[in-house]
Structure formats: structure tokens, C-alpha cells
Amino acid sequence: MGKLSIKFKGGLIDEVALKLGDMTIGRSSACDIVLRDDKSVSAKHAMIKTVGKKSTIVDLDSTNGTFVGDDRIKQYELKHGDTIIISEHAMRYRDDLMLDAPSHSRRRETSSSSSITSQEDTKIISAHAQLIALDGKDKGKRIPLMKEETVIDNPGKNPATIYRTAYGYMLTAKVGPGEPRLNDKPVPLSGQLLENGDIIYIAATKYQVSM
């Protein structure tokens, strides 16, 4: 999930951390992100939908439109560095994963230069979460969650996807018969941060989250 740096007439007025689900933007005090003192902004002007690590800006049929850069948009998936323009407000989108990347590279360079031991390497790898199959033909199998995106197949249905984010491990899945479930309940449409001991049901297999 990312952040918005909000400027009004060129001056920084706020920084907002995006949250899972929908966040409304507009002049109304009922909005999650309120743009005051600008009559060109509609009461409910736009919305940012965040699912997993992806955020999408959606114009809510505003009078004066929502822009990303120079382009007027109806719906647009945000990328690191994009600037949303609503009247005289400019909101720069920053992706936490992208912001973390340089420091991650520096850590790797530092580790390399200090010649860390293989034992330390093992500790770093084991720090990542993993899934453990509790039953089925793959009982005992371990799936490390080291990648930014881990897809778990669900034959005949939609797969489950686990994103590794700055906030933890985010599970996303479709809702319906035969779709993946979390702790024997449907996975929320906006995704769900995993906790140690959670049980993910996929096809005929139960996976336990181990952190």
C-alpha cells in the first residue's frame, strides 16, 4: 500500500497513508481525504480503491474531472510517482514497496561487503513466513513466502495470491463456492493481512501460516 503527498497551490498540506478498501476524496467532510477551500472540487469527487498492493483511482462523475498527469481519467491503476490532479490539488502517489527497494539493495550490498556467514544467510531466509500443508496429497509441504507475489493454484477455480508488503502478508482471493477461504470464512474482497496460525483452505488442502 502507498501514500499520497497532497499539495494545494504548490504547498504541501498533508500526507495520507492509504488503507485497504475504498477511500473517498472530495470537499465533503464525510470523505476520507477532504480537499477544503476549493469550490472546483465536487463533494464526493473521486475514490481510491486498494486491493492487496494495488491502488486504483476512480472518478465519481465529478463536475471538473480527475486527472493523472495531463490525462483525464475515469479509472486508473496508480504507479509509483504518479500525480493525481483534482482542481488545484496535486497528490503524488508513493508506493511503499518501491520506497523500500533502495534500502533493501543497500542492505544486500552491506551484507556482501561484510561477508556474512552462511549461518546468517539461513537466519535471514527463515525470517520469511511460510505455508505448511496440513493434509491432502501435499501434507507436510512447505511454501516459503519470499517472493513479492506467491500464487497458489486452485484447480478449476481462481487461485489464491499472497502479496509480501511493508505491512505484512496480504491474502487475496475471489469469493464463491470452491474459492479459497481463510479460517473457514470467505476472504474479504479487499484482502486480509495474515497472522501466525491462520488456516487457508484451497481445494482439498489446508495450509497453516507460520511466521
Short mmCIF file of N, CA and C in Angstrom, two decimals, residues 107-117 120:
data_model
loop_
_atom_site.label_atom_id
_atom_site.label_comp_id
_atom_site.label_asym_id
_atom_site.label_seq_id
_atom_site.Cartn_x
_atom_site.Cartn_y
_atom_site.Cartn_z
N ARG A 107 21.13 -2.83 1.90
CA ARG A 107 21.35 -3.86 2.92
C ARG A 107 22.10 -5.03 2.33
N ARG A 108 21.71 -5.41 1.09
CA ARG A 108 22.38 -6.53 0.45
C ARG A 108 23.84 -6.21 0.19
N GLU A 109 24.12 -4.95 -0.26
CA GLU A 109 25.50 -4.56 -0.52
C GLU A 109 26.29 -4.57 0.76
N THR A 110 25.70 -4.06 1.85
CA THR A 110 26.38 -4.03 3.13
C THR A 110 26.68 -5.43 3.61
N SER A 111 25.68 -6.33 3.44
CA SER A 111 25.89 -7.71 3.86
C SER A 111 27.01 -8.35 3.08
N SER A 112 27.02 -8.07 1.76
CA SER A 112 28.05 -8.65 0.91
C SER A 112 29.43 -8.17 1.31
N SER A 113 29.54 -6.85 1.57
CA SER A 113 30.84 -6.29 1.89
C SER A 113 31.35 -6.76 3.23
N SER A 114 30.45 -7.11 4.14
CA SER A 114 30.87 -7.58 5.45
C SER A 114 31.01 -9.09 5.52
N SER A 115 30.79 -9.76 4.36
CA SER A 115 30.99 -11.21 4.25
C SER A 115 30.24 -11.98 5.34
N ILE A 116 28.91 -11.85 5.35
CA ILE A 116 28.14 -12.57 6.34
C ILE A 116 28.25 -14.07 6.11
N THR A 117 28.13 -14.84 7.16
CA THR A 117 28.31 -16.28 7.09
C THR A 117 27.08 -16.96 6.55
N GLU A 120 24.24 -16.97 8.96
CA GLU A 120 23.45 -15.74 8.98
C GLU A 120 22.49 -15.70 7.80
#
